Each structure stands twice: as C-alpha cells, then as structure tokens.
Amino acid sequence: MNADGRTRLNQTPEWTALAKHREELGEVRLRELFAADPGRGTGYTLRVGDLHLDYSKHLVTDETLRLLHALAAATDVFGLRDAMFGGEKINVTEDRAVLHTALRAPRDAVIEVDGENVVPQVHAVLDKMAGFADRVRSGEWTGHTGKRIKNIVNIGIGGSDLGPAMAYEVLRSFTDRDLTVRFVSNVDGADLHEATRDLDPAETLFIIASKTFTTIETITNATSARDWLLTELKAGQDAVAKHFVALSTNAGKVSEFGIDTANMFEFWDWVGGRYSYDSAIGLSLMIAIGPDRFREMLDGFHLVDEHFRTAPAESNVPLLLGLLGVWYGNFHDAQSHAVLPYSHYLSKFTAYLQQLDMESNGKYVGRDGQEVDWQTGPVVWGTPGTNGQHAYYQLIHQGTKLIPADFIGFAEPVAELSDGLKAQHDLLMANFFAQTQALAFGKTPDEVRAEGVPEELVPHKTFKGNHPTTTILARELTPSVLGQLIALYEHKVFVQGAVWNIDSFDQWGVELGKVLAKRVEPALSEGADVPGLDASTTVLVAKYRELRGR
Ligand code: F6P
C-alpha cells in the first residue's frame, strides 16, 4: 500500500495483467503483426491538429492497448489532468498549481488559481511583450547612443534558455534575418565571450531570463554582460535601461540588479521553468519571429491542450505516447528513448526535450513520499536523423539494447529554400521512411543469403528488426506545428508522471549540486578550507590550484 492509501502501482491488477500479457506476447514479431492484420498501417494511426501519428510499428496488439488504457484509468491519469487544467496545486512538494496551459489560453478563457482568473494577467504580459517586440523590430526602441538594436542576447539557463534557443532554431526561416539572436547559458566565460565578441554594444539588447533571478550562472553572466556593455560604451548606469530587460517572477531581485521593473516581463510561480518558453521567457523568440507568429505558436499549443483535455482515451495522442513509454520502460526494460527529427531546424529539439522529460520524471520518490520500486523516466537523447544514421544508428539496429524512437518529419521543405535545395527533401524523407522500415522489419538470414552473401557474413548482415518507432508526420514546419509538438511532449511526460505517481513538476534533484558548488568555489579561488570536504574532492581541488599555478 502507498502512504496515500493507494495500492502500490506494481501490485495493482492492471499492472499484473500487463506483466502477464508481456510474458504471453514473448518475442512477438512486427512482421507477424503486420502479416496478421493488413489494416495495421491505417488502423494504428491517430491525428491531432496537423500531426499525423503512426504507432503501427510498436510491439503492441489491441490487447496491449486495452491493458495500458486500463492502467491509465486505474491510476486516474485523467483525474490528475483535470486537476492540472483546473488550477489545483498538483505540484505537491512545492504546493503550486501547474498552469502552463493558461499561457496559451484564448483571451476570453477563465482559469482560476486561488479564486483569481489568471488569463487577463497572461494576456496583459503578452500584449506588453508584443508592444516591446514591435518597437525593437521597427527600430523605434534604440540603444543608449540612439543606435537601432540589431543584436539580441538572451542570458538564461535550463528552462530560461533551452525553450527559446530551440524554438529560435526551429523557426529560423520565420525570423527577421536582419537581427542577430544569440543565447548564452553556460557560466563558462567562453559562452558570453563568443556571443558578444563581434557585436557592437550600442546595438545590443540583453534579455536576462530567470524565473527566480537568483540562478548563479545567469546572474554571473548578466553582471559580466553589464560590465562589458558599460565599459565598451564608456557609459554610466543609466545606459542599462536601454540595453537590459528582464523576464522573471521576482521583481525585487530584478530591480536590485539595476533593471527598471518597467522593463520587466513577468510570469508566475505556477509556470514551471521547463514549461515556460511560451511565457515571457519567449520574448527573444517573439522579437525574432514577431508577435503574430508567436500567437500562431501559442494557438498550436492550445489546440493540443484542448485535445488532451477532451479527447476520449482511445484517440488521445499524448495519452497513447505516455502509455507506450510505460510499456517499454516498465515491461521491456528499455532504459532510454530516442527522438530523431528529420529536419535540420529541429537540431535543438531533443536537447529541449531532455529537460522537459528528465527533469520532470527523473524521480525515485513518489508523490506520497515513498520510494518507487518501478522504473520512472527514461534517458532521452537524439540528434537530427540523417546525421545519427552515420553515427549511433548502428547500435539501435544491431546493438543489444531496446531503444524505442520517435521519428519526426515534414512533407514540405521550408518555403525559403531554393528549388535545388527543395529537391533534396525527397532524399531526406526517403531516409526517414527507410530507417523506420529497417528498424521494424529488419532483414532475415534467408533474405541475406538470397543476395549471395557468403555464409560467414550472414549473421553480420542480418537485421533482427523489431525495434519500435513512432512516426510523427506533418505537412510543414510552422509556428503552430512547433507549438503542437511541444504540447504533445509536455502532456506525454505528464501522463507518465501520473501513472508512476511522481511529482513531475518539482526538481529537487538539482539543488544539492548548487549548494556544493557554492561551498567549493572559495576553495578554488582562495584556497579556503572547506570543512568536511571528502578526500577525493580535496585532492582534486589541490590539483586544480596547482595546475592554475595558485
Ligand atoms: O535546473 C533547475 C532550474 O530550476 C530549472 O528548472 C530552471 O529551468 C533553471 O533552473 C533556471 O532557473 P531560473 O529561470 O530561475 O534561472
């Protein structure tokens, strides 16, 4: 029994039934499943918005899906979903509501936290962002010397960096190409150096993005950026107002830093860091693509929110994706999940999902405070597809690990490409389809032999197949489609956290390292004694100081 009175997840009849079903299925072959059901390619598909989802190449039968849905019902995934959309404080360890869905709600929606409708605040900030973005884009907002702003540098880390940095790459072809937009996150001074070394400070706007405005990496970089700007411009503090704006929930810390709170774009404690890029945290993106495109993106998010909130279980796409992850992680011992986009513009997409998924579901303690004794979140990894094909796909095809993968592709190349480059798109997508086919169906020894391959090479050239993949296909990559994709993954992560009974919205696991870094820093810089420092770190710190000639 859980501390909250619920039956332990892995003792529920629904879990036991899935375990038994897994045993009965044994080494079920995708070749057999397709042979037995010629309609599988059309039957095992779903649609949400512009996204066509094919899950036919999964090691599942109708019975598997029935049992997974029974598990979702038993764990009351939809009950928790409704509590989230309703503004209840489902982030139990921080006693907070979880309402990133309110960030993309239409103007007339009513969503209450502690009895207050938060939608008007959301739209007031969006309007303020739009006004500012327009002024920067039009050249009306100038720097301290009167020069037009041509460079935007977002300084933030984690959720205050990964979202806008990823989305800027994804939507590059929609951006104002006259603007240079860069993202600095690493406290390694090299990051800020490379981002600013060729910029004219008089034309540069720094956006300091930090929910708490206490994150040491961000505040350190922001301070260095301010020093750089004031030194280069030979200006006093008054120049800060024209070159620094803040995105934060912490007005006190923002003004302490020297940024006028009139130039602060706020969000709220019911927006988790990794769920924040469609809040004020997206300001750099909004400046790059313009407020209208940003709104289209929010509408894409909202479309999938509504689908998740209202679609029946059988056609609910995030629910399905979450349950498939449970199937592999808990019943096939899969440890990781690959996300493989066939779009150059999605080069940072998987890095973004790593925080979304791993910071949310990398937990061994349940919502009831008890340790779980089932697997939780997977390692999420991947890079754009064709590059991966010439690197790590070998292991997915012929390695010893089961790695479920999502393949994401688009029918149309982006409009901006020349006709010659657009012609390459069929080749890109041929690779996409070939890979999911090879992963699913492999190549039997007999098929290899039939090609005249010498017997000693047959085992090497055989592909067992049976590697599960989801295909997500859309016509084209637009701001709306990006919003749809991100919301899809957000809710997939939600579903898994609900099934595993963990709090997907806290992140206590990052705290210890932060505290220890603060303790160790004086030892590195001043040789200060750190009481209780372990023997290994003591020697390493001494070695570091020796190497630095201290
Ligand atoms: O890594 C922990 C974390 O709190 C993330 O959840 C968050 O996105 C990141 O740090 C940055 O935090 P902040 O926006 O407060 O600077």
mmCIF file of C-alpha atoms in Angstrom, residues 154-343:
data_model
loop_
_atom_site.group_PDB
_atom_site.id
_atom_site.type_symbol
_atom_site.label_atom_id
_atom_site.label_comp_id
_atom_site.label_asym_id
_atom_site.label_seq_id
_atom_site.Cartn_x
_atom_site.Cartn_y
_atom_site.Cartn_z
ATOM 1 C CA ASN A 154 19.255 36.057 -24.196
ATOM 2 C CA ILE A 155 21.028 35.149 -20.967
ATOM 3 C CA GLY A 156 19.374 32.317 -19.055
ATOM 4 C CA ILE A 157 19.826 28.634 -18.295
ATOM 5 C CA GLY A 158 17.672 25.498 -18.215
ATOM 6 C CA GLY A 159 14.099 26.399 -18.989
ATOM 7 C CA SER A 160 15.079 30.042 -19.380
ATOM 8 C CA ASP A 161 17.348 29.132 -22.279
ATOM 9 C CA LEU A 162 16.526 25.792 -23.849
ATOM 10 C CA GLY A 163 12.993 26.682 -24.980
ATOM 11 C CA PRO A 164 13.663 29.988 -26.740
ATOM 12 C CA ALA A 165 17.023 28.722 -28.080
ATOM 13 C CA MET A 166 15.370 25.620 -29.515
ATOM 14 C CA ALA A 167 12.352 27.472 -30.920
ATOM 15 C CA TYR A 168 14.547 30.148 -32.490
ATOM 16 C CA GLU A 169 16.385 27.419 -34.405
ATOM 17 C CA VAL A 170 13.166 25.657 -35.370
ATOM 18 C CA LEU A 171 11.574 28.843 -36.679
ATOM 19 C CA ARG A 172 14.698 30.402 -38.158
ATOM 20 C CA SER A 173 13.094 30.743 -41.569
ATOM 21 C CA PHE A 174 10.334 32.863 -39.977
ATOM 22 C CA THR A 175 12.775 35.201 -38.221
ATOM 23 C CA ASP A 176 13.812 38.717 -39.138
ATOM 24 C CA ARG A 177 17.134 37.923 -40.781
ATOM 25 C CA ASP A 178 18.483 41.396 -40.037
ATOM 26 C CA LEU A 179 18.531 40.572 -36.332
ATOM 27 C CA THR A 180 21.312 38.555 -34.732
ATOM 28 C CA VAL A 181 19.858 36.478 -31.900
ATOM 29 C CA ARG A 182 22.122 34.552 -29.544
ATOM 30 C CA PHE A 183 21.669 32.529 -26.381
ATOM 31 C CA VAL A 184 24.136 32.435 -23.509
ATOM 32 C CA SER A 185 23.660 29.895 -20.749
ATOM 33 C CA ASN A 186 26.960 28.427 -19.622
ATOM 34 C CA VAL A 187 28.791 30.058 -16.726
ATOM 35 C CA ASP A 188 31.957 29.230 -18.659
ATOM 36 C CA GLY A 189 33.028 32.749 -19.661
ATOM 37 C CA ALA A 190 33.705 31.434 -23.152
ATOM 38 C CA ASP A 191 29.973 31.338 -23.843
ATOM 39 C CA LEU A 192 29.429 35.053 -23.270
ATOM 40 C CA HIS A 193 32.738 35.868 -24.957
ATOM 41 C CA GLU A 194 31.801 34.067 -28.172
ATOM 42 C CA ALA A 195 28.305 35.534 -28.132
ATOM 43 C CA THR A 196 29.475 39.140 -27.794
ATOM 44 C CA ARG A 197 32.988 39.355 -29.278
ATOM 45 C CA ASP A 198 31.812 40.579 -32.686
ATOM 46 C CA LEU A 199 28.837 42.644 -31.519
ATOM 47 C CA ASP A 200 28.557 46.405 -31.269
ATOM 48 C CA PRO A 201 27.330 47.033 -27.698
ATOM 49 C CA ALA A 202 25.481 50.135 -28.859
ATOM 50 C CA GLU A 203 23.274 47.862 -30.997
ATOM 51 C CA THR A 204 22.875 45.057 -28.454
ATOM 52 C CA LEU A 205 19.958 44.254 -26.185
ATOM 53 C CA PHE A 206 20.448 41.768 -23.350
ATOM 54 C CA ILE A 207 17.420 39.823 -22.190
ATOM 55 C CA ILE A 208 18.048 38.422 -18.727
ATOM 56 C CA ALA A 209 15.770 35.422 -18.376
ATOM 57 C CA SER A 210 15.448 33.866 -14.956
ATOM 58 C CA LYS A 211 12.308 32.795 -13.187
ATOM 59 C CA THR A 212 13.912 33.181 -9.760
ATOM 60 C CA PHE A 213 16.526 35.798 -10.732
ATOM 61 C CA THR A 214 18.865 34.068 -8.288
ATOM 62 C CA THR A 215 20.367 31.404 -10.558
ATOM 63 C CA ILE A 216 24.088 31.875 -10.139
ATOM 64 C CA GLU A 217 25.061 31.128 -13.756
ATOM 65 C CA THR A 218 22.576 33.650 -15.115
ATOM 66 C CA ILE A 219 23.282 36.407 -12.623
ATOM 67 C CA THR A 220 27.053 35.969 -13.108
ATOM 68 C CA ASN A 221 26.714 36.192 -16.894
ATOM 69 C CA ALA A 222 24.276 39.108 -16.644
ATOM 70 C CA THR A 223 26.720 41.002 -14.413
ATOM 71 C CA SER A 224 29.572 40.350 -16.851
ATOM 72 C CA ALA A 225 27.392 41.443 -19.760
ATOM 73 C CA ARG A 226 26.540 44.673 -17.954
ATOM 74 C CA ASP A 227 30.246 45.312 -17.220
ATOM 75 C CA TRP A 228 31.099 44.644 -20.885
ATOM 76 C CA LEU A 229 28.398 46.973 -22.128
ATOM 77 C CA LEU A 230 29.166 49.846 -19.790
ATOM 78 C CA THR A 231 32.924 49.559 -20.344
ATOM 79 C CA GLU A 232 32.643 49.356 -24.125
ATOM 80 C CA LEU A 233 30.141 52.209 -24.284
ATOM 81 C CA LYS A 234 32.059 54.215 -21.688
ATOM 82 C CA ALA A 235 28.660 54.849 -20.176
ATOM 83 C CA GLY A 236 27.190 55.085 -16.690
ATOM 84 C CA GLN A 237 24.426 53.009 -15.054
ATOM 85 C CA ASP A 238 21.738 54.949 -16.923
ATOM 86 C CA ALA A 239 22.681 53.047 -20.099
ATOM 87 C CA VAL A 240 21.417 49.816 -18.525
ATOM 88 C CA ALA A 241 17.757 50.716 -19.012
ATOM 89 C CA LYS A 242 18.099 50.820 -22.810
ATOM 90 C CA HIS A 243 20.121 47.618 -23.115
ATOM 91 C CA PHE A 244 18.765 45.273 -20.437
ATOM 92 C CA VAL A 245 15.308 43.839 -19.906
ATOM 93 C CA ALA A 246 14.322 41.062 -17.528
ATOM 94 C CA LEU A 247 11.980 38.076 -17.722
ATOM 95 C CA SER A 248 11.197 36.912 -14.221
ATOM 96 C CA THR A 249 8.757 36.261 -11.412
ATOM 97 C CA ASN A 250 10.983 38.152 -8.964
ATOM 98 C CA ALA A 251 10.568 41.949 -9.276
ATOM 99 C CA GLY A 252 12.632 42.605 -6.137
ATOM 100 C CA LYS A 253 15.746 40.869 -7.450
ATOM 101 C CA VAL A 254 15.303 42.412 -10.907
ATOM 102 C CA SER A 255 15.407 45.956 -9.538
ATOM 103 C CA GLU A 256 18.268 45.036 -7.188
ATOM 104 C CA PHE A 257 20.220 44.097 -10.320
ATOM 105 C CA GLY A 258 19.569 47.558 -11.723
ATOM 106 C CA ILE A 259 16.921 46.785 -14.308
ATOM 107 C CA ASP A 260 13.911 49.093 -14.252
ATOM 108 C CA THR A 261 10.880 46.913 -13.434
ATOM 109 C CA ALA A 262 9.056 48.801 -16.206
ATOM 110 C CA ASN A 263 11.322 46.743 -18.466
ATOM 111 C CA MET A 264 10.476 43.502 -16.734
ATOM 112 C CA PHE A 265 8.126 40.971 -18.306
ATOM 113 C CA GLU A 266 6.634 38.866 -15.612
ATOM 114 C CA PHE A 267 5.346 35.368 -15.225
ATOM 115 C CA TRP A 268 4.119 33.417 -12.245
ATOM 116 C CA ASP A 269 5.071 30.664 -9.853
ATOM 117 C CA TRP A 270 2.505 28.355 -11.440
ATOM 118 C CA VAL A 271 4.703 28.217 -14.569
ATOM 119 C CA GLY A 272 7.472 25.644 -14.159
ATOM 120 C CA GLY A 273 10.873 26.641 -15.612
ATOM 121 C CA ARG A 274 10.858 23.864 -18.191
ATOM 122 C CA TYR A 275 7.301 24.731 -19.197
ATOM 123 C CA SER A 276 7.967 28.434 -19.572
ATOM 124 C CA TYR A 277 9.056 29.250 -23.084
ATOM 125 C CA ASP A 278 5.556 30.269 -24.132
ATOM 126 C CA SER A 279 5.513 32.750 -21.220
ATOM 127 C CA ALA A 280 7.572 35.970 -21.075
ATOM 128 C CA ILE A 281 10.597 33.666 -21.344
ATOM 129 C CA GLY A 282 9.818 33.585 -25.082
ATOM 130 C CA LEU A 283 10.488 37.317 -25.547
ATOM 131 C CA SER A 284 13.669 36.781 -27.607
ATOM 132 C CA LEU A 285 11.716 34.441 -29.859
ATOM 133 C CA MET A 286 8.849 36.898 -30.156
ATOM 134 C CA ILE A 287 11.259 39.651 -31.208
ATOM 135 C CA ALA A 288 12.788 37.296 -33.768
ATOM 136 C CA ILE A 289 9.563 35.989 -35.345
ATOM 137 C CA GLY A 290 7.146 38.809 -34.479
ATOM 138 C CA PRO A 291 4.058 38.754 -32.234
ATOM 139 C CA ASP A 292 1.721 37.288 -34.885
ATOM 140 C CA ARG A 293 3.858 34.215 -35.443
ATOM 141 C CA PHE A 294 4.281 33.858 -31.684
ATOM 142 C CA ARG A 295 0.485 33.890 -31.311
ATOM 143 C CA GLU A 296 0.204 31.209 -34.010
ATOM 144 C CA MET A 297 2.612 29.104 -31.981
ATOM 145 C CA LEU A 298 0.548 29.582 -28.810
ATOM 146 C CA ASP A 299 -2.573 28.573 -30.742
ATOM 147 C CA GLY A 300 -0.776 25.383 -31.763
ATOM 148 C CA PHE A 301 -0.054 24.626 -28.115
ATOM 149 C CA HIS A 302 -3.658 25.356 -27.198
ATOM 150 C CA LEU A 303 -5.019 23.068 -29.875
ATOM 151 C CA VAL A 304 -3.162 20.098 -28.368
ATOM 152 C CA ASP A 305 -4.087 21.187 -24.825
ATOM 153 C CA GLU A 306 -7.731 21.019 -25.811
ATOM 154 C CA HIS A 307 -7.226 17.659 -27.469
ATOM 155 C CA PHE A 308 -5.537 16.255 -24.353
ATOM 156 C CA ARG A 309 -8.248 17.729 -22.147
ATOM 157 C CA THR A 310 -11.228 16.498 -24.133
ATOM 158 C CA ALA A 311 -10.370 13.626 -26.498
ATOM 159 C CA PRO A 312 -11.523 10.192 -25.393
ATOM 160 C CA ALA A 313 -8.802 7.877 -24.140
ATOM 161 C CA GLU A 314 -8.714 5.743 -27.304
ATOM 162 C CA SER A 315 -7.907 8.702 -29.554
ATOM 163 C CA ASN A 316 -5.947 10.772 -27.072
ATOM 164 C CA VAL A 317 -2.493 11.129 -28.598
ATOM 165 C CA PRO A 318 -0.463 12.307 -25.558
ATOM 166 C CA LEU A 319 -2.082 9.550 -23.509
ATOM 167 C CA LEU A 320 -1.058 6.975 -26.090
ATOM 168 C CA LEU A 321 2.528 8.239 -26.268
ATOM 169 C CA GLY A 322 2.823 8.239 -22.484
ATOM 170 C CA LEU A 323 1.456 4.714 -22.221
ATOM 171 C CA LEU A 324 3.772 3.398 -24.926
ATOM 172 C CA GLY A 325 6.679 4.771 -22.894
ATOM 173 C CA VAL A 326 5.365 2.946 -19.823
ATOM 174 C CA TRP A 327 5.071 -0.250 -21.862
ATOM 175 C CA TYR A 328 8.728 -0.177 -22.881
ATOM 176 C CA GLY A 329 10.222 1.287 -19.704
ATOM 177 C CA ASN A 330 8.331 -0.911 -17.256
ATOM 178 C CA PHE A 331 7.625 -4.080 -19.215
ATOM 179 C CA HIS A 332 10.552 -4.314 -21.681
ATOM 180 C CA ASP A 333 13.330 -2.800 -19.514
ATOM 181 C CA ALA A 334 14.050 -0.076 -22.068
ATOM 182 C CA GLN A 335 16.288 2.479 -20.398
ATOM 183 C CA SER A 336 16.275 5.210 -22.991
ATOM 184 C CA HIS A 337 14.130 6.874 -25.591
ATOM 185 C CA ALA A 338 15.473 8.417 -28.792
ATOM 186 C CA VAL A 339 13.887 11.408 -30.504
ATOM 187 C CA LEU A 340 15.131 11.650 -34.071
ATOM 188 C CA PRO A 341 13.897 14.622 -36.095
ATOM 189 C CA TYR A 342 14.394 14.630 -39.857
ATOM 190 C CA SER A 343 14.679 18.383 -40.002
#
